[in-house]
Amino acid sequence: MSQPRKHQRRGKSARPVAVARPEDWPARIQTLLANGKSRDAVEAAKQYLKHAPGPEAEALALQAYLARISALQGNGLHREAQAIGALVNERFPAHKAQVALLMQQSDVATGQFDSLLTALVTAEGQQRRALEAILSRGLTDPALLAAAPALPPEHPLKQTAQTVSELFAAVTSGPLPPGALAALDAIPRSSPLAPWKLLIRGFEAFYRRADETALANLKAIPADTAPGRLAQVLRRLLGATDLPAGPAGAAAALLSQVSGVRPLLETHLAQLSQALMDRNERRAMSAVQALLPLLQTASRALRSTFIISVLHHWYRQNLSPQPLLRLLPSTKRDPDILRLLALTLERPIWDEALEFWYSYVREATATGLLPRTGPERARVLLHMASIFPPEAETVFDLLAVDSEQELRQAIRVGDLPMYFDRGALLEQALAADPSSNVFRALVDHYEKWGDPKRAEAEAETWRRAHPQELEPLLHLIRVTERRGAVRKALNYLADAEAIDRVHPAVRQSRFRLLLAGAERRLKEHKAALARDDLRQLAQEPRANEGDHQVYLLALALLAAQQQGDTTATEHYIPLLQQAAANPVLQQLTLESISTTLKLPPPAAAPGKPSAAQILDGVARACDLFRALERPLTLSPALQKHVEQHLKSASAAQLHALCTGALWLQRPALAYHAAGQGLRLHDPLAYRFLLARGRALGMSYDFNVAERARACLRAARELASRMRDMDAVREASEALATIPHWDMFNAMLHGGPAALEEPPLTQEDITQLMAREGQSRSTPHFPAAPGNRKRRQPSQRRRPRRLLDDLFSMLPLEEFF
Amino acid sequence: MDPFAVLGLDDTADDAAVRAAYLRALQTSPPDRDPEGFQRIRAAYEALRDAESRMDLRLFGPAPLADLTELLEAFPEERRYVGPTPWLNLLREPRR
């Protein structure tokens, strides 16, 4: 007993037993045994036996050893239990029988049945039940019992063990035929194999997905038996929550063998979501690291979904992207990862997204993933062009150039990468696929980026490439008309009418062109010819739409006056009065046409119009001149008057004033009309929010940009609910032109920008509408919008070469 | 989530193959008996129905998931048969 300890403690270490008086030892040992500290009890008992040898010390030592053996058996450490049992037999030979009974359980668990089975064959009554209980707890494989030589072949227990062993193998290997478990019915509840019967039934129900039956069988298995341990694993697979903490070792491996990767994925995805929500980069990285190998066998589409979703949430939470990118299974040469990064970045950081798209095109072309020509290549290039800000000025400001020519020069000398040349991207797209989509984008590009000649030339190429399409012809009609080449425009119109005479856009072009022709003749003082054109125009179907008649009659009146034809003049005056039914509309129409065509101003209207007439007249004039794309002359005094009497305007009038004022670039009028509209609680309130946002976006006040964004976002949300996709598009386009200061702040401070603003709730929108409806103060609007000079950037900002920076520090071979 | 997987196609499938797979899938999930399954099949079909849609999916898909745990939908709950040995091995391991 005085040998050095062979078994050093793991985990909680044994404290040295320090009891001063021998008479205190027994109480101390009993306390340790009562607390389940069998190892400490053995140590104490050894000390007691050494210092006070005698029958009492010996009995206590035996008690401690037996408790230790039981504890080891309870933990499945049967070999250790057997070793201690042998030691006790040697030291206390008088108590061999007592130890032998206890050791039988370990013998059974280690496959040594012989002595127990020999005894069992002849045992009766209580002794038989005790032996069966040991067998029931210790039997870890029924096949061992079925093969035990100590039982004769005809012994019922041996035969039952054979049946149970075969059924256990079958139920864990595949679906069973109906009635396969009938043989289990013969096993009584008192049999040592009864727990195995319940386990097999539990397995069968588990694989049949009869979970309640499975759980009922598993719960009936005693926990201290071997099947009881397996029942715990099965119950965990069935989602039981009343089990001890997570399984480890063989149990964990078995769980994933049976249930695949799903449980692990579930755990790690939940951890990742929580870590992202908490913005805990370290935990998020660890979850991604655990998830990547699990997804290795998943489809490519699924892996892409995972990566883009993680990138998306990562950026939304403003976490630093570099550590994540290092984890991703990619190099700078993996086209798919480049594409996913580009897609993630293109909303908040368009220039860096362009860089990733450009790298994608390069690598995907090199690997053959992207053809060198054809619609697919054109689609990518068109997409790249589409992520530029809509206004050329914004792009030029960011890249510190003044024009597209200067931009191209900077690219030529290597100051800027080529993907910043939007026109070149579109030209490459056209070379890859000369389809109408690409022509449309290219013409639109040159139109908006200040090169109308190039736009017209591209439209002409488009017309030649697709001679049966109306769209290039309609475009050419418009641009030639705009630069005064009416004859050429009429030729294009004839081509368009040859394709589709009744197309609404062709009819509209025809009406507009004829109108332009009549106006030109009037301007050139060819009143007779102008009146001929007007007679022809009066036959056009569009002549009777809206207030078009008012415009035509005003032109006819001015032509008659120019000719000095008093009869005709007196004929047209009442006709015009009748058509307009409003002196303000009549006067505004005459004044505006006279101003545009440089004709003598008309006589002032007699009498003072009422406030209602002014509101109605200005609203209708806005609609009329906007529809005809003709300049409307609205005096500041008249505008002021309208602004002061908006309270009595109807929703329709307010709407006309909002759209008309924005078209006329009178943001103050649009701002006030929209504010009044919001006070009406009209179903089309989103239109007023849209106008309010657009007007605020034209303000010089730095601090109203966020107000403008809020109005436009709310308008977009409400319009989307009303399925008004035109309004959604208009709001999105307007939003794209208003700086997002929060995003800029994030960029200035070095962090990535938030990918998306949080969605607006109905409550947010209601509050915003109430706030805007009540706000009476007028922001500072430019007096003459459109003449603003582009600000000169004080410092040149060079686009960050994020891609190179990121990957330059990576050992590329480590990633696939 | 992966429309090719939903319709049991590989990513080289053409219009005819997509349509045939769609009609086959409808037989197992008709809208009146399995509305959710039908929705999934319909969405997959819309994403793949013509060459242009498939190109867009290839170039600009997939959309990020609002909730990362939606990925689990692609991993149905499994109950694999592993035979008796792993279970019996578990009984030979000491308890912790």
mmCIF file of C-alpha atoms in Angstrom, chain A residues 150-375:
data_model
loop_
_atom_site.group_PDB
_atom_site.id
_atom_site.type_symbol
_atom_site.label_atom_id
_atom_site.label_comp_id
_atom_site.label_asym_id
_atom_site.label_seq_id
_atom_site.Cartn_x
_atom_site.Cartn_y
_atom_site.Cartn_z
ATOM 1 C CA ALA A 150 -20.498 -21.568 -21.499
ATOM 2 C CA LEU A 151 -24.120 -21.705 -22.699
ATOM 3 C CA PRO A 152 -25.339 -24.820 -24.486
ATOM 4 C CA PRO A 153 -26.573 -24.204 -28.070
ATOM 5 C CA GLU A 154 -30.201 -24.909 -27.185
ATOM 6 C CA HIS A 155 -30.232 -22.478 -24.231
ATOM 7 C CA PRO A 156 -33.037 -19.909 -24.826
ATOM 8 C CA LEU A 157 -30.807 -16.973 -23.809
ATOM 9 C CA LYS A 158 -28.216 -17.949 -26.382
ATOM 10 C CA GLN A 159 -30.831 -18.285 -29.120
ATOM 11 C CA THR A 160 -32.438 -14.957 -28.195
ATOM 12 C CA ALA A 161 -29.009 -13.285 -28.224
ATOM 13 C CA GLN A 162 -28.443 -14.616 -31.738
ATOM 14 C CA THR A 163 -31.789 -13.197 -32.902
ATOM 15 C CA VAL A 164 -31.130 -9.830 -31.244
ATOM 16 C CA SER A 165 -27.636 -9.648 -32.696
ATOM 17 C CA GLU A 166 -28.915 -10.332 -36.222
ATOM 18 C CA LEU A 167 -31.772 -7.859 -35.917
ATOM 19 C CA PHE A 168 -29.461 -5.160 -34.529
ATOM 20 C CA ALA A 169 -27.141 -5.610 -37.512
ATOM 21 C CA ALA A 170 -30.091 -5.534 -39.903
ATOM 22 C CA VAL A 171 -31.856 -2.493 -38.411
ATOM 23 C CA THR A 172 -28.678 -0.400 -38.510
ATOM 24 C CA SER A 173 -27.820 -1.459 -42.068
ATOM 25 C CA GLY A 174 -30.971 -0.791 -44.091
ATOM 26 C CA PRO A 175 -34.763 -0.686 -44.183
ATOM 27 C CA LEU A 176 -36.434 -3.777 -42.743
ATOM 28 C CA PRO A 177 -39.238 -5.664 -44.454
ATOM 29 C CA PRO A 178 -42.639 -5.528 -42.711
ATOM 30 C CA GLY A 179 -42.881 -7.926 -39.747
ATOM 31 C CA ALA A 180 -39.121 -8.319 -39.462
ATOM 32 C CA LEU A 181 -39.224 -7.452 -35.763
ATOM 33 C CA ALA A 182 -41.895 -10.031 -34.844
ATOM 34 C CA ALA A 183 -39.261 -12.240 -33.229
ATOM 35 C CA LEU A 184 -38.650 -9.564 -30.593
ATOM 36 C CA ASP A 185 -42.142 -10.035 -29.172
ATOM 37 C CA ALA A 186 -41.022 -13.280 -27.532
ATOM 38 C CA ILE A 187 -38.394 -11.500 -25.370
ATOM 39 C CA PRO A 188 -39.843 -10.896 -21.872
ATOM 40 C CA ARG A 189 -39.350 -7.584 -20.065
ATOM 41 C CA SER A 190 -37.309 -9.332 -17.409
ATOM 42 C CA SER A 191 -34.794 -10.714 -19.933
ATOM 43 C CA PRO A 192 -31.249 -9.302 -19.860
ATOM 44 C CA LEU A 193 -31.798 -8.660 -23.572
ATOM 45 C CA ALA A 194 -34.970 -6.585 -23.044
ATOM 46 C CA PRO A 195 -33.043 -3.247 -23.350
ATOM 47 C CA TRP A 196 -31.720 -4.447 -26.736
ATOM 48 C CA LYS A 197 -35.266 -5.278 -27.841
ATOM 49 C CA LEU A 198 -36.338 -1.706 -27.052
ATOM 50 C CA LEU A 199 -33.256 -0.307 -28.751
ATOM 51 C CA ILE A 200 -33.910 -2.245 -31.970
ATOM 52 C CA ARG A 201 -37.531 -1.076 -32.016
ATOM 53 C CA GLY A 202 -36.297 2.486 -31.421
ATOM 54 C CA PHE A 203 -33.890 2.200 -34.387
ATOM 55 C CA GLU A 204 -36.571 0.827 -36.667
ATOM 56 C CA ALA A 205 -38.957 3.682 -35.791
ATOM 57 C CA PHE A 206 -36.132 6.254 -36.152
ATOM 58 C CA TYR A 207 -35.334 5.213 -39.720
ATOM 59 C CA ARG A 208 -39.053 4.980 -40.516
ATOM 60 C CA ARG A 209 -39.279 8.604 -39.208
ATOM 61 C CA ALA A 210 -41.884 7.543 -36.627
ATOM 62 C CA ASP A 211 -40.130 9.778 -34.122
ATOM 63 C CA GLU A 212 -42.667 9.552 -31.318
ATOM 64 C CA THR A 213 -42.587 5.760 -31.320
ATOM 65 C CA ALA A 214 -38.800 5.868 -31.425
ATOM 66 C CA LEU A 215 -38.639 8.213 -28.443
ATOM 67 C CA ALA A 216 -41.139 6.121 -26.446
ATOM 68 C CA ASN A 217 -39.004 2.984 -26.907
ATOM 69 C CA LEU A 218 -35.728 4.761 -26.180
ATOM 70 C CA LYS A 219 -36.996 6.396 -23.009
ATOM 71 C CA ALA A 220 -37.972 2.985 -21.622
ATOM 72 C CA ILE A 221 -34.375 1.700 -21.777
ATOM 73 C CA PRO A 222 -32.593 1.824 -18.385
ATOM 74 C CA ALA A 223 -29.818 4.407 -18.558
ATOM 75 C CA ASP A 224 -27.229 2.178 -16.809
ATOM 76 C CA THR A 225 -27.344 -0.470 -19.548
ATOM 77 C CA ALA A 226 -25.262 -0.518 -22.713
ATOM 78 C CA PRO A 227 -28.311 0.062 -24.967
ATOM 79 C CA GLY A 228 -29.106 3.029 -22.683
ATOM 80 C CA ARG A 229 -25.922 4.718 -23.894
ATOM 81 C CA LEU A 230 -26.844 4.185 -27.521
ATOM 82 C CA ALA A 231 -30.371 5.419 -26.810
ATOM 83 C CA GLN A 232 -28.889 8.768 -25.751
ATOM 84 C CA VAL A 233 -27.204 9.160 -29.148
ATOM 85 C CA LEU A 234 -30.388 8.241 -31.007
ATOM 86 C CA ARG A 235 -32.401 10.653 -28.896
ATOM 87 C CA ARG A 236 -29.904 13.396 -29.725
ATOM 88 C CA LEU A 237 -30.442 12.642 -33.426
ATOM 89 C CA LEU A 238 -34.157 13.020 -32.789
ATOM 90 C CA GLY A 239 -33.566 16.495 -31.362
ATOM 91 C CA ALA A 240 -33.963 15.690 -27.658
ATOM 92 C CA THR A 241 -32.906 18.650 -25.550
ATOM 93 C CA ASP A 242 -32.776 17.034 -22.095
ATOM 94 C CA LEU A 243 -29.369 15.480 -22.697
ATOM 95 C CA PRO A 244 -25.972 16.420 -21.240
ATOM 96 C CA ALA A 245 -23.745 18.842 -23.135
ATOM 97 C CA GLY A 246 -22.597 18.149 -26.694
ATOM 98 C CA PRO A 247 -21.269 14.724 -27.584
ATOM 99 C CA ALA A 248 -17.586 14.138 -28.101
ATOM 100 C CA GLY A 249 -15.260 11.542 -29.558
ATOM 101 C CA ALA A 250 -16.908 8.486 -31.117
ATOM 102 C CA ALA A 251 -20.415 9.790 -30.308
ATOM 103 C CA ALA A 252 -19.834 13.038 -32.251
ATOM 104 C CA ALA A 253 -18.346 11.128 -35.177
ATOM 105 C CA LEU A 254 -21.294 8.772 -35.160
ATOM 106 C CA LEU A 255 -23.776 11.647 -35.129
ATOM 107 C CA SER A 256 -22.240 13.196 -38.246
ATOM 108 C CA GLN A 257 -21.966 9.756 -39.896
ATOM 109 C CA VAL A 258 -25.695 9.216 -39.487
ATOM 110 C CA SER A 259 -27.034 12.719 -40.050
ATOM 111 C CA GLY A 260 -24.523 14.100 -42.596
ATOM 112 C CA VAL A 261 -23.200 17.656 -42.400
ATOM 113 C CA ARG A 262 -26.531 19.304 -41.685
ATOM 114 C CA PRO A 263 -26.329 19.468 -37.843
ATOM 115 C CA LEU A 264 -22.810 20.858 -37.984
ATOM 116 C CA LEU A 265 -23.793 23.344 -40.678
ATOM 117 C CA GLU A 266 -26.745 24.403 -38.598
ATOM 118 C CA THR A 267 -24.551 25.048 -35.583
ATOM 119 C CA HIS A 268 -21.871 26.974 -37.476
ATOM 120 C CA LEU A 269 -24.326 28.997 -39.568
ATOM 121 C CA ALA A 270 -26.150 30.047 -36.401
ATOM 122 C CA GLN A 271 -22.783 31.008 -34.859
ATOM 123 C CA LEU A 272 -21.846 32.984 -37.977
ATOM 124 C CA SER A 273 -25.174 34.828 -38.066
ATOM 125 C CA GLN A 274 -24.869 35.723 -34.406
ATOM 126 C CA ALA A 275 -21.237 36.796 -34.777
ATOM 127 C CA LEU A 276 -22.123 39.018 -37.740
ATOM 128 C CA MET A 277 -25.015 40.508 -35.830
ATOM 129 C CA ASP A 278 -22.674 41.222 -32.898
ATOM 130 C CA ARG A 279 -20.002 42.493 -35.342
ATOM 131 C CA ASN A 280 -17.607 40.040 -33.716
ATOM 132 C CA GLU A 281 -15.024 39.551 -36.445
ATOM 133 C CA ARG A 282 -13.030 36.867 -34.634
ATOM 134 C CA ARG A 283 -16.028 34.606 -34.024
ATOM 135 C CA ALA A 284 -17.356 35.213 -37.527
ATOM 136 C CA MET A 285 -13.997 34.234 -39.017
ATOM 137 C CA SER A 286 -13.882 31.094 -36.923
ATOM 138 C CA ALA A 287 -17.387 30.119 -38.083
ATOM 139 C CA VAL A 288 -16.482 30.739 -41.744
ATOM 140 C CA GLN A 289 -13.352 28.645 -41.246
ATOM 141 C CA ALA A 290 -15.471 25.799 -39.886
ATOM 142 C CA LEU A 291 -18.058 26.119 -42.653
ATOM 143 C CA LEU A 292 -15.778 26.146 -45.695
ATOM 144 C CA PRO A 293 -14.698 22.476 -45.435
ATOM 145 C CA LEU A 294 -18.296 21.422 -44.792
ATOM 146 C CA LEU A 295 -19.359 23.067 -48.046
ATOM 147 C CA GLN A 296 -16.495 21.646 -50.053
ATOM 148 C CA THR A 297 -18.645 18.846 -51.456
ATOM 149 C CA ALA A 298 -21.650 21.113 -52.105
ATOM 150 C CA SER A 299 -22.502 22.309 -55.611
ATOM 151 C CA ARG A 300 -20.647 25.270 -57.099
ATOM 152 C CA ALA A 301 -23.869 27.305 -57.052
ATOM 153 C CA LEU A 302 -24.325 26.652 -53.362
ATOM 154 C CA ARG A 303 -20.750 27.608 -52.555
ATOM 155 C CA SER A 304 -21.212 30.810 -54.546
ATOM 156 C CA THR A 305 -24.409 31.549 -52.622
ATOM 157 C CA PHE A 306 -22.574 31.041 -49.362
ATOM 158 C CA ILE A 307 -19.646 33.255 -50.337
ATOM 159 C CA ILE A 308 -21.735 36.103 -51.697
ATOM 160 C CA SER A 309 -24.039 35.970 -48.688
ATOM 161 C CA VAL A 310 -21.118 36.120 -46.276
ATOM 162 C CA LEU A 311 -19.532 38.971 -48.251
ATOM 163 C CA HIS A 312 -22.850 40.789 -48.333
ATOM 164 C CA HIS A 313 -23.412 40.570 -44.571
ATOM 165 C CA TRP A 314 -19.750 41.248 -43.867
ATOM 166 C CA TYR A 315 -19.910 44.542 -45.745
ATOM 167 C CA ARG A 316 -23.289 45.418 -44.257
ATOM 168 C CA GLN A 317 -21.757 45.121 -40.802
ATOM 169 C CA ASN A 318 -18.775 47.277 -41.808
ATOM 170 C CA LEU A 319 -16.313 44.531 -40.901
ATOM 171 C CA SER A 320 -12.856 44.679 -42.393
ATOM 172 C CA PRO A 321 -12.857 42.555 -45.574
ATOM 173 C CA GLN A 322 -9.161 41.617 -45.680
ATOM 174 C CA PRO A 323 -9.203 38.810 -43.081
ATOM 175 C CA LEU A 324 -12.268 37.310 -44.732
ATOM 176 C CA LEU A 325 -10.716 37.471 -48.183
ATOM 177 C CA ARG A 326 -7.667 35.654 -46.871
ATOM 178 C CA LEU A 327 -9.937 32.845 -45.736
ATOM 179 C CA LEU A 328 -11.838 32.506 -48.983
ATOM 180 C CA PRO A 329 -10.825 29.592 -51.140
ATOM 181 C CA SER A 330 -9.502 31.759 -53.908
ATOM 182 C CA THR A 331 -6.663 33.572 -55.481
ATOM 183 C CA LYS A 332 -6.846 36.762 -57.482
ATOM 184 C CA ARG A 333 -7.132 34.454 -60.454
ATOM 185 C CA ASP A 334 -10.394 32.763 -59.507
ATOM 186 C CA PRO A 335 -12.974 34.366 -61.800
ATOM 187 C CA ASP A 336 -15.941 33.316 -59.712
ATOM 188 C CA ILE A 337 -14.643 34.901 -56.515
ATOM 189 C CA LEU A 338 -13.736 38.068 -58.432
ATOM 190 C CA ARG A 339 -17.264 38.163 -59.836
ATOM 191 C CA LEU A 340 -18.854 37.711 -56.400
ATOM 192 C CA LEU A 341 -16.656 40.432 -54.922
ATOM 193 C CA ALA A 342 -17.580 42.767 -57.773
ATOM 194 C CA LEU A 343 -21.277 42.080 -57.266
ATOM 195 C CA THR A 344 -20.954 42.753 -53.538
ATOM 196 C CA LEU A 345 -19.077 45.997 -53.980
ATOM 197 C CA GLU A 346 -20.899 47.563 -56.893
ATOM 198 C CA ARG A 347 -23.586 49.275 -54.878
ATOM 199 C CA PRO A 348 -21.452 50.976 -52.275
ATOM 200 C CA ILE A 349 -18.085 51.344 -54.014
ATOM 201 C CA TRP A 350 -18.598 51.363 -57.763
ATOM 202 C CA ASP A 351 -15.005 52.145 -58.720
ATOM 203 C CA GLU A 352 -13.581 49.214 -56.786
ATOM 204 C CA ALA A 353 -16.342 46.984 -58.107
ATOM 205 C CA LEU A 354 -15.280 47.987 -61.620
ATOM 206 C CA GLU A 355 -11.760 46.895 -60.825
ATOM 207 C CA PHE A 356 -13.022 43.458 -59.735
ATOM 208 C CA TRP A 357 -15.244 43.158 -62.811
ATOM 209 C CA TYR A 358 -12.309 44.067 -65.020
ATOM 210 C CA SER A 359 -10.183 41.403 -63.324
ATOM 211 C CA TYR A 360 -13.051 38.951 -63.746
ATOM 212 C CA VAL A 361 -13.218 39.634 -67.511
ATOM 213 C CA ARG A 362 -9.462 39.169 -67.803
ATOM 214 C CA GLU A 363 -9.284 35.935 -65.806
ATOM 215 C CA ALA A 364 -12.538 34.458 -67.123
ATOM 216 C CA THR A 365 -11.367 35.099 -70.679
ATOM 217 C CA ALA A 366 -7.982 33.534 -69.967
ATOM 218 C CA THR A 367 -9.591 30.416 -68.511
ATOM 219 C CA GLY A 368 -12.129 30.169 -71.336
ATOM 220 C CA LEU A 369 -15.055 30.794 -68.993
ATOM 221 C CA LEU A 370 -16.018 33.960 -70.839
ATOM 222 C CA PRO A 371 -16.028 33.896 -74.648
ATOM 223 C CA ARG A 372 -13.926 36.530 -76.414
ATOM 224 C CA THR A 373 -16.976 37.692 -78.340
ATOM 225 C CA GLY A 374 -20.749 37.273 -78.279
ATOM 226 C CA PRO A 375 -23.673 38.315 -76.101
#
